[in-house]
PDB file of C-alpha atoms and ligand atoms in Angstrom:
ATOM      1  CA  GLY A   1      -0.311   0.394  -0.511  1.00 65.00           C
ATOM      2  CA  LEU A   2       0.572   3.531  -0.134  1.00 83.00           C
ATOM      3  CA  LYS A   3       3.112   5.193   2.178  1.00 92.00           C
ATOM      4  CA  PRO A   4       2.495   7.990   4.069  1.00 97.00           C
ATOM      5  CA  ILE A   5       5.926  10.490   3.207  1.00 98.00           C
ATOM      6  CA  ILE A   6       7.058  13.360   6.564  1.00 98.00           C
ATOM      7  CA  ALA A   7       9.819  16.006   4.685  1.00 98.00           C
ATOM      8  CA  VAL A   8      11.776  17.830   7.169  1.00 98.00           C
ATOM      9  CA  ASN A   9      12.960  20.589   5.669  1.00 98.00           C
ATOM     10  CA  TYR A  10      15.584  22.186   7.946  1.00 98.00           C
ATOM     11  CA  LYS A  11      16.358  25.216   6.506  1.00 98.00           C
ATOM     12  CA  ALA A  12      19.018  27.226   7.323  1.00 98.00           C
ATOM     13  CA  TYR A  13      17.741  28.038  10.781  1.00 98.00           C
ATOM     14  CA  HIS A  14      20.652  28.496  13.790  1.00 98.00           C
ATOM     15  CA  PRO A  15      22.248  26.824  15.592  1.00 98.00           C
ATOM     16  CA  HIS A  16      18.366  24.069  14.708  1.00 98.00           C
ATOM     17  CA  SER A  17      19.616  23.354  11.382  1.00 98.00           C
ATOM     18  CA  PHE A  18      23.134  22.759  11.867  1.00 98.00           C
ATOM     19  CA  GLY A  19      26.404  21.039  13.197  1.00 98.00           C
ATOM     20  CA  GLU A  20      24.916  18.828  16.432  1.00 98.00           C
ATOM     21  CA  ASN A  21      21.883  19.765  16.172  1.00 98.00           C
ATOM     22  CA  ALA A  22      21.631  18.550  12.588  1.00 98.00           C
ATOM     23  CA  LEU A  23      22.179  15.182  13.638  1.00 98.00           C
ATOM     24  CA  ARG A  24      20.002  15.449  16.390  1.00 98.00           C
ATOM     25  CA  ILE A  25      17.126  14.778  14.443  1.00 98.00           C
ATOM     26  CA  ALA A  26      18.777  13.046  11.504  1.00 98.00           C
ATOM     27  CA  ARG A  27      19.333  10.694  14.857  1.00 98.00           C
ATOM     28  CA  ASP A  28      15.898  11.086  16.103  1.00 98.00           C
ATOM     29  CA  ALA A  29      13.690  10.846  11.916  1.00 98.00           C
ATOM     30  CA  ARG A  30      16.184   7.278  11.776  1.00 98.00           C
ATOM     31  CA  ARG A  31      14.503   6.231  15.089  1.00 98.00           C
ATOM     32  CA  VAL A  32      10.793   7.380  14.260  1.00 98.00           C
ATOM     33  CA  TRP A  33      11.372   5.752  10.876  1.00 98.00           C
ATOM     34  CA  GLU A  34      12.569   2.295  12.766  1.00 97.00           C
ATOM     35  CA  GLU A  35       9.878   2.765  15.321  1.00 98.00           C
ATOM     36  CA  THR A  36       6.785   4.177  12.107  1.00 97.00           C
ATOM     37  CA  GLY A  37       8.366   2.859   9.283  1.00 96.00           C
ATOM     38  CA  VAL A  38       6.910   6.171   7.389  1.00 97.00           C
ATOM     39  CA  GLU A  39       8.862   7.002   4.700  1.00 97.00           C
ATOM     40  CA  ILE A  40      11.205  10.446   6.350  1.00 98.00           C
ATOM     41  CA  ILE A  41      12.887  12.526   4.214  1.00 98.00           C
ATOM     42  CA  LEU A  42      15.789  15.129   5.427  1.00 99.00           C
ATOM     43  CA  ALA A  43      16.410  18.102   3.984  1.00 99.00           C
ATOM     44  CA  PRO A  44      19.529  19.804   5.845  1.00 98.00           C
ATOM     45  CA  PRO A  45      21.766  23.183   5.292  1.00 98.00           C
ATOM     46  CA  PHE A  46      24.631  22.286   1.495  1.00 98.00           C
ATOM     47  CA  THR A  47      27.033  22.106   4.420  1.00 98.00           C
ATOM     48  CA  GLU A  48      25.469  19.214   6.696  1.00 98.00           C
ATOM     49  CA  ILE A  49      24.212  17.024   3.344  1.00 98.00           C
ATOM     50  CA  HIS A  50      27.589  14.281   4.293  1.00 98.00           C
ATOM     51  CA  ARG A  51      26.737  14.104   8.017  1.00 97.00           C
ATOM     52  CA  VAL A  52      23.217  13.462   8.257  1.00 98.00           C
ATOM     53  CA  LEU A  53      24.279  10.923   5.498  1.00 98.00           C
ATOM     54  CA  LYS A  54      26.725   9.219   7.197  1.00 98.00           C
ATOM     55  CA  GLU A  55      23.868   9.109  10.764  1.00 98.00           C
ATOM     56  CA  VAL A  56      21.095   8.027   8.818  1.00 98.00           C
ATOM     57  CA  GLU A  57      22.826   4.948   6.623  1.00 97.00           C
ATOM     58  CA  GLY A  58      21.957   1.978   6.316  1.00 96.00           C
ATOM     59  CA  SER A  59      17.866   3.639   7.649  1.00 97.00           C
ATOM     60  CA  GLY A  60      15.007   3.912   4.920  1.00 96.00           C
ATOM     61  CA  VAL A  61      15.933   7.654   5.923  1.00 98.00           C
ATOM     62  CA  LYS A  62      16.267   9.443   2.657  1.00 98.00           C
ATOM     63  CA  VAL A  63      18.215  12.863   2.092  1.00 98.00           C
ATOM     64  CA  PHE A  64      17.319  15.859  -0.113  1.00 99.00           C
ATOM     65  CA  ALA A  65      19.026  19.405  -0.763  1.00 99.00           C
ATOM     66  CA  GLN A  66      16.846  21.703  -0.725  1.00 98.00           C
ATOM     67  CA  HIS A  67      17.772  23.364  -3.626  1.00 98.00           C
ATOM     68  CA  ALA A  68      20.340  23.159  -7.063  1.00 98.00           C
ATOM     69  CA  ASP A  69      21.203  25.903  -9.532  1.00 98.00           C
ATOM     70  CA  PRO A  70      20.124  25.436 -13.268  1.00 98.00           C
ATOM     71  CA  VAL A  71      23.403  25.659 -14.460  1.00 98.00           C
ATOM     72  CA  GLU A  72      25.982  22.879 -16.020  1.00 98.00           C
ATOM     73  CA  PRO A  73      29.698  22.071 -13.810  1.00 98.00           C
ATOM     74  CA  GLY A  74      32.567  24.672 -14.443  1.00 98.00           C
ATOM     75  CA  ALA A  75      33.452  27.973 -14.292  1.00 98.00           C
ATOM     76  CA  VAL A  76      30.086  28.832 -11.706  1.00 98.00           C
ATOM     77  CA  THR A  77      31.666  29.785  -8.692  1.00 98.00           C
ATOM     78  CA  GLY A  78      28.767  29.260  -5.550  1.00 97.00           C
ATOM     79  CA  TYR A  79      26.776  26.896  -7.600  1.00 98.00           C
ATOM     80  CA  ILE A  80      25.500  24.353  -7.470  1.00 98.00           C
ATOM     81  CA  PRO A  81      24.248  21.378  -9.811  1.00 98.00           C
ATOM     82  CA  VAL A  82      22.761  18.639  -9.703  1.00 98.00           C
ATOM     83  CA  GLU A  83      25.708  16.338 -10.653  1.00 98.00           C
ATOM     84  CA  GLY A  84      27.665  17.832  -7.550  1.00 98.00           C
ATOM     85  CA  LEU A  85      24.919  17.107  -5.767  1.00 98.00           C
ATOM     86  CA  LYS A  86      24.818  13.177  -7.186  1.00 98.00           C
ATOM     87  CA  GLU A  87      28.412  13.295  -6.005  1.00 98.00           C
ATOM     88  CA  ALA A  88      27.478  14.038  -3.104  1.00 98.00           C
ATOM     89  CA  GLY A  89      25.291  11.555  -2.146  1.00 98.00           C
ATOM     90  CA  VAL A  90      21.811  12.175  -1.729  1.00 98.00           C
ATOM     91  CA  GLN A  91      18.653  10.355  -2.992  1.00 98.00           C
ATOM     92  CA  GLY A  92      16.549  13.551  -4.376  1.00 98.00           C
ATOM     93  CA  VAL A  93      16.392  17.669  -3.666  1.00 99.00           C
ATOM     94  CA  ILE A  94      13.811  20.135  -4.004  1.00 99.00           C
ATOM     95  CA  LEU A  95      12.622  22.448  -6.195  1.00 98.00           C
ATOM     96  CA  ASN A  96      11.535  26.038  -6.966  1.00 98.00           C
ATOM     97  CA  HIS A  97      11.210  26.491  -2.550  1.00 98.00           C
ATOM     98  CA  SER A  98       8.400  29.283  -1.841  1.00 97.00           C
ATOM     99  CA  GLU A  99      12.249  30.996  -0.050  1.00 98.00           C
ATOM    100  CA  HIS A 100      14.397  29.809  -3.352  1.00 98.00           C
ATOM    101  CA  ARG A 101      11.849  30.242  -6.927  1.00 98.00           C
ATOM    102  CA  LEU A 102      13.129  29.161 -10.041  1.00 98.00           C
ATOM    103  CA  LYS A 103      11.373  30.012 -13.489  1.00 98.00           C
ATOM    104  CA  ILE A 104       9.814  27.207 -14.856  1.00 98.00           C
ATOM    105  CA  ALA A 105      12.612  26.483 -17.735  1.00 98.00           C
ATOM    106  CA  ASP A 106      14.730  25.575 -15.153  1.00 98.00           C
ATOM    107  CA  ILE A 107      13.190  23.306 -13.240  1.00 98.00           C
ATOM    108  CA  ASN A 108      11.766  21.888 -16.334  1.00 98.00           C
ATOM    109  CA  MET A 109      15.278  21.735 -17.527  1.00 98.00           C
ATOM    110  CA  LEU A 110      16.955  19.944 -13.356  1.00 98.00           C
ATOM    111  CA  ILE A 111      14.169  18.161 -13.406  1.00 98.00           C
ATOM    112  CA  ALA A 112      14.464  16.190 -16.624  1.00 98.00           C
ATOM    113  CA  LYS A 113      18.362  16.945 -14.948  1.00 98.00           C
ATOM    114  CA  ALA A 114      17.851  14.763 -11.860  1.00 98.00           C
ATOM    115  CA  ARG A 115      16.385  12.151 -13.424  1.00 98.00           C
ATOM    116  CA  ARG A 116      18.576  11.045 -15.783  1.00 98.00           C
ATOM    117  CA  LEU A 117      20.616  11.335 -12.769  1.00 98.00           C
ATOM    118  CA  GLY A 118      18.630   9.177 -11.217  1.00 98.00           C
ATOM    119  CA  LEU A 119      18.495  11.810  -8.506  1.00 98.00           C
ATOM    120  CA  LYS A 120      14.064  12.253  -6.696  1.00 98.00           C
ATOM    121  CA  THR A 121      12.195  15.122  -7.278  1.00 98.00           C
ATOM    122  CA  LEU A 122       9.891  16.927  -4.899  1.00 98.00           C
ATOM    123  CA  ALA A 123       8.394  20.677  -6.363  1.00 98.00           C
ATOM    124  CA  CYS A 124       7.286  23.063  -4.368  1.00 98.00           C
ATOM    125  CA  ALA A 125       4.507  25.671  -5.435  1.00 98.00           C
ATOM    126  CA  ASP A 126       3.326  28.534  -3.523  1.00 98.00           C
ATOM    127  CA  VAL A 127      -0.816  28.095  -4.958  1.00 98.00           C
ATOM    128  CA  PRO A 128      -2.592  25.142  -6.938  1.00 98.00           C
ATOM    129  CA  GLU A 129      -1.944  26.125  -9.938  1.00 98.00           C
ATOM    130  CA  THR A 130       0.954  26.623 -10.280  1.00 98.00           C
ATOM    131  CA  GLY A 131       1.332  23.777  -8.612  1.00 98.00           C
ATOM    132  CA  ALA A 132      -0.949  21.660 -11.416  1.00 98.00           C
ATOM    133  CA  ALA A 133       1.788  23.603 -14.149  1.00 98.00           C
ATOM    134  CA  ILE A 134       4.941  21.985 -12.291  1.00 98.00           C
ATOM    135  CA  ALA A 135       2.737  18.954 -12.849  1.00 98.00           C
ATOM    136  CA  LEU A 136       3.741  18.490 -16.828  1.00 98.00           C
ATOM    137  CA  LEU A 137       7.394  18.423 -15.869  1.00 98.00           C
ATOM    138  CA  LYS A 138       6.412  14.938 -13.857  1.00 98.00           C
ATOM    139  CA  PRO A 139       8.722  15.651 -10.907  1.00 98.00           C
ATOM    140  CA  ASP A 140       8.316  12.859  -8.761  1.00 98.00           C
ATOM    141  CA  MET A 141       6.735  15.138  -6.059  1.00 98.00           C
ATOM    142  CA  ILE A 142       5.060  17.934  -6.021  1.00 98.00           C
ATOM    143  CA  ALA A 143       4.577  19.566  -2.310  1.00 98.00           C
ATOM    144  CA  VAL A 144       1.859  22.746  -2.709  1.00 98.00           C
ATOM    145  CA  GLU A 145       2.740  25.508   0.309  1.00 97.00           C
ATOM    146  CA  PRO A 146       1.133  28.650   0.758  1.00 97.00           C
ATOM    147  CA  PRO A 147       3.684  31.572   1.074  1.00 96.00           C
ATOM    148  CA  GLU A 148       1.648  33.719   3.694  1.00 96.00           C
ATOM    149  CA  LEU A 149       1.456  30.421   6.215  1.00 96.00           C
ATOM    150  CA  ILE A 150       4.820  29.537   6.296  1.00 96.00           C
ATOM    151  CA  GLY A 151       6.245  29.536   9.319  1.00 95.00           C
ATOM    152  CA  THR A 152       3.126  30.759  11.244  1.00 95.00           C
ATOM    153  CA  GLY A 153       2.783  28.036  13.223  1.00 94.00           C
ATOM    154  CA  VAL A 154      -1.085  28.083  11.852  1.00 94.00           C
ATOM    155  CA  SER A 155      -1.104  25.459   9.299  1.00 97.00           C
ATOM    156  CA  VAL A 156      -2.602  24.918   5.693  1.00 97.00           C
ATOM    157  CA  SER A 157      -4.454  22.387   7.343  1.00 96.00           C
ATOM    158  CA  LYS A 158      -6.196  24.463   8.687  1.00 96.00           C
ATOM    159  CA  ALA A 159      -6.815  27.755   7.662  1.00 96.00           C
ATOM    160  CA  LYS A 160      -7.008  26.596   4.271  1.00 96.00           C
ATOM    161  CA  PRO A 161      -8.611  22.864   3.768  1.00 97.00           C
ATOM    162  CA  GLU A 162      -9.554  24.433   0.192  1.00 97.00           C
ATOM    163  CA  VAL A 163      -5.912  24.773  -1.302  1.00 97.00           C
ATOM    164  CA  ILE A 164      -5.436  21.235  -0.393  1.00 97.00           C
ATOM    165  CA  THR A 165      -8.620  20.030  -2.215  1.00 98.00           C
ATOM    166  CA  ASN A 166      -7.625  21.989  -4.465  1.00 98.00           C
ATOM    167  CA  SER A 167      -4.476  20.645  -5.268  1.00 98.00           C
ATOM    168  CA  VAL A 168      -5.459  17.529  -5.109  1.00 98.00           C
ATOM    169  CA  SER A 169      -7.898  18.133  -7.907  1.00 98.00           C
ATOM    170  CA  MET A 170      -5.805  20.619 -10.614  1.00 98.00           C
ATOM    171  CA  ILE A 171      -2.577  18.207  -9.944  1.00 98.00           C
ATOM    172  CA  ARG A 172      -4.828  15.044 -10.590  1.00 98.00           C
ATOM    173  CA  SER A 173      -6.769  16.305 -13.727  1.00 98.00           C
ATOM    174  CA  VAL A 174      -2.928  16.435 -15.328  1.00 97.00           C
ATOM    175  CA  ASN A 175      -0.638  13.908 -13.790  1.00 98.00           C
ATOM    176  CA  LYS A 176      -1.983  10.462 -11.812  1.00 97.00           C
ATOM    177  CA  GLU A 177       1.365   9.702 -10.174  1.00 97.00           C
ATOM    178  CA  VAL A 178       3.411  13.259  -8.478  1.00 98.00           C
ATOM    179  CA  LEU A 179       2.910  12.298  -4.474  1.00 98.00           C
ATOM    180  CA  ILE A 180       1.447  15.380  -3.972  1.00 98.00           C
ATOM    181  CA  LEU A 181       2.441  16.965  -0.263  1.00 98.00           C
ATOM    182  CA  THR A 182       1.560  19.763   1.339  1.00 97.00           C
ATOM    183  CA  GLY A 183       2.883  22.430   3.622  1.00 97.00           C
ATOM    184  CA  ALA A 184       2.611  25.646   5.647  1.00 98.00           C
ATOM    185  CA  GLY A 185       2.873  25.524   9.611  1.00 97.00           C
ATOM    186  CA  ILE A 186       1.978  22.071  10.115  1.00 98.00           C
ATOM    187  CA  THR A 187       2.922  21.879  13.656  1.00 98.00           C
ATOM    188  CA  THR A 188       0.760  19.147  15.037  1.00 98.00           C
ATOM    189  CA  GLY A 189      -0.534  15.220  14.371  1.00 98.00           C
ATOM    190  CA  GLU A 190      -4.111  16.647  13.828  1.00 98.00           C
ATOM    191  CA  ASP A 191      -2.084  19.181  11.156  1.00 98.00           C
ATOM    192  CA  VAL A 192      -0.046  16.159   9.430  1.00 98.00           C
ATOM    193  CA  TYR A 193      -3.379  14.101   9.936  1.00 98.00           C
ATOM    194  CA  GLN A 194      -6.411  16.498   7.929  1.00 98.00           C
ATOM    195  CA  ALA A 195      -3.645  17.378   5.403  1.00 98.00           C
ATOM    196  CA  ILE A 196      -3.751  13.351   4.985  1.00 98.00           C
ATOM    197  CA  LYS A 197      -7.760  12.789   4.789  1.00 98.00           C
ATOM    198  CA  LEU A 198      -7.908  15.991   2.195  1.00 98.00           C
ATOM    199  CA  GLY A 199      -5.900  13.752  -0.777  1.00 97.00           C
ATOM    200  CA  THR A 200      -2.585  14.003   0.205  1.00 98.00           C
ATOM    201  CA  ILE A 201       0.290  11.571   0.810  1.00 98.00           C
ATOM    202  CA  GLY A 202       2.039  14.167   2.853  1.00 98.00           C
ATOM    203  CA  VAL A 203       3.507  16.833   4.754  1.00 98.00           C
ATOM    204  CA  LEU A 204       6.140  19.169   3.974  1.00 98.00           C
ATOM    205  CA  VAL A 205       7.662  20.482   7.645  1.00 98.00           C
ATOM    206  CA  ALA A 206      10.563  22.867   8.487  1.00 98.00           C
ATOM    207  CA  SER A 207       9.873  25.205  12.062  1.00 98.00           C
ATOM    208  CA  GLY A 208       7.361  23.075  13.860  1.00 98.00           C
ATOM    209  CA  ILE A 209      10.078  19.527  13.785  1.00 98.00           C
ATOM    210  CA  VAL A 210      13.322  21.683  12.967  1.00 98.00           C
ATOM    211  CA  LYS A 211      13.090  25.026  15.799  1.00 98.00           C
ATOM    212  CA  ALA A 212      11.045  21.937  18.597  1.00 98.00           C
ATOM    213  CA  LYS A 213      12.249  21.801  21.925  1.00 97.00           C
ATOM    214  CA  ASP A 214      12.062  17.502  21.129  1.00 98.00           C
ATOM    215  CA  PRO A 215      11.661  17.019  17.165  1.00 98.00           C
ATOM    216  CA  TYR A 216      11.670  13.420  17.898  1.00 98.00           C
ATOM    217  CA  SER A 217       8.241  13.500  19.700  1.00 98.00           C
ATOM    218  CA  VAL A 218       7.108  16.441  17.124  1.00 98.00           C
ATOM    219  CA  MET A 219       7.846  13.520  14.563  1.00 98.00           C
ATOM    220  CA  LYS A 220       7.178  10.403  16.325  1.00 98.00           C
ATOM    221  CA  ASP A 221       3.358  11.865  16.794  1.00 98.00           C
ATOM    222  CA  MET A 222       3.102  13.387  13.393  1.00 98.00           C
ATOM    223  CA  ALA A 223       4.435   9.856  11.601  1.00 98.00           C
ATOM    224  CA  LEU A 224       0.812   8.157  12.960  1.00 98.00           C
ATOM    225  CA  ASN A 225      -0.883  10.756  12.592  1.00 98.00           C
ATOM    226  CA  ALA A 226      -0.232  10.025   9.116  1.00 98.00           C
ATOM    227  CA  LEU A 227      -0.175   5.828   9.532  1.00 97.00           C
ATOM    228  CA  LYS A 228      -3.845   6.590  11.435  1.00 97.00           C
ATOM    229  CA  ALA A 229      -4.877   8.718   8.740  1.00 97.00           C
ATOM    230  CA  LEU A 230      -3.866   6.524   5.270  1.00 95.00           C
ATOM    231  CA  ALA A 231      -5.853   3.520   7.581  1.00 92.00           C
TER     232      ALA A 231
HETATM  233  O1  G3P B 301       9.268  23.665   3.475  1.00 70.36           O
HETATM  234  C1  G3P B 301       8.879  23.065   4.394  1.00 70.36           C
HETATM  235  C2  G3P B 301       7.878  25.333   4.907  1.00 70.36           C
HETATM  236  O2  G3P B 301       8.253  26.406   3.537  1.00 70.36           O
HETATM  237  C3  G3P B 301       7.217  25.553   5.736  1.00 70.36           C
HETATM  238  O3  G3P B 301       8.043  25.886   6.719  1.00 70.36           O
HETATM  239  O4  G3P B 301       8.183  26.877   9.347  1.00 70.36           O
HETATM  240  O5  G3P B 301       5.759  26.683   8.417  1.00 70.36           O
HETATM  241  O6  G3P B 301       6.960  24.600   8.487  1.00 70.36           O
HETATM  242  P1  G3P B 301       6.830  25.884   8.094  1.00 70.36           P
END
């Protein structure tokens, strides 16, 4: 059957997203995966990718980069081509996050290149309509996140359930396969439960986990609620 997905975007909170804190979240995610089998995707900052990968090695926890630049490898100082991410060992990449937007032509190029290299893509969209546009480009996953709710702790599931139901119907009208996620303000297991009941397969979460006092208990509660919603 279908497995729910909890994708954790570390963003670049300091100190939460870096160093020992980044590793703690990875250990916690590993434990939640071992205890529940829920698919967990971690998207740490570029600088933390190697140690987070090491921490989750041999488990089902996946590691994605937060972004890729639409460039070819070469003389491109400070940019990260998809080839470099592949070399780092990640399983996938987030594209077009609201805080790091890309042009549609670049999203298309990056999805195609990632597929060629065997990396998964999680493309973000701000509204259902852009989600449907991106669905035509066939990423593996799409997360629709209303920007005005990002980081607020007010969840899309409670405040804008129609964004979720509209995303599911618009995206499904053009793409039957893509995994549909939602995000913005997700902080509790109940938020995750509702997001799945509204038709998604899971969530993209940042502050609710990354800035939590006990990321393990938040992730565990979300994972259990995700399983309950799909049962
Ligand atoms: O990528 C997830 C994100 O944009 C949502 O952020 O802090 O509202 O969970 P947050």
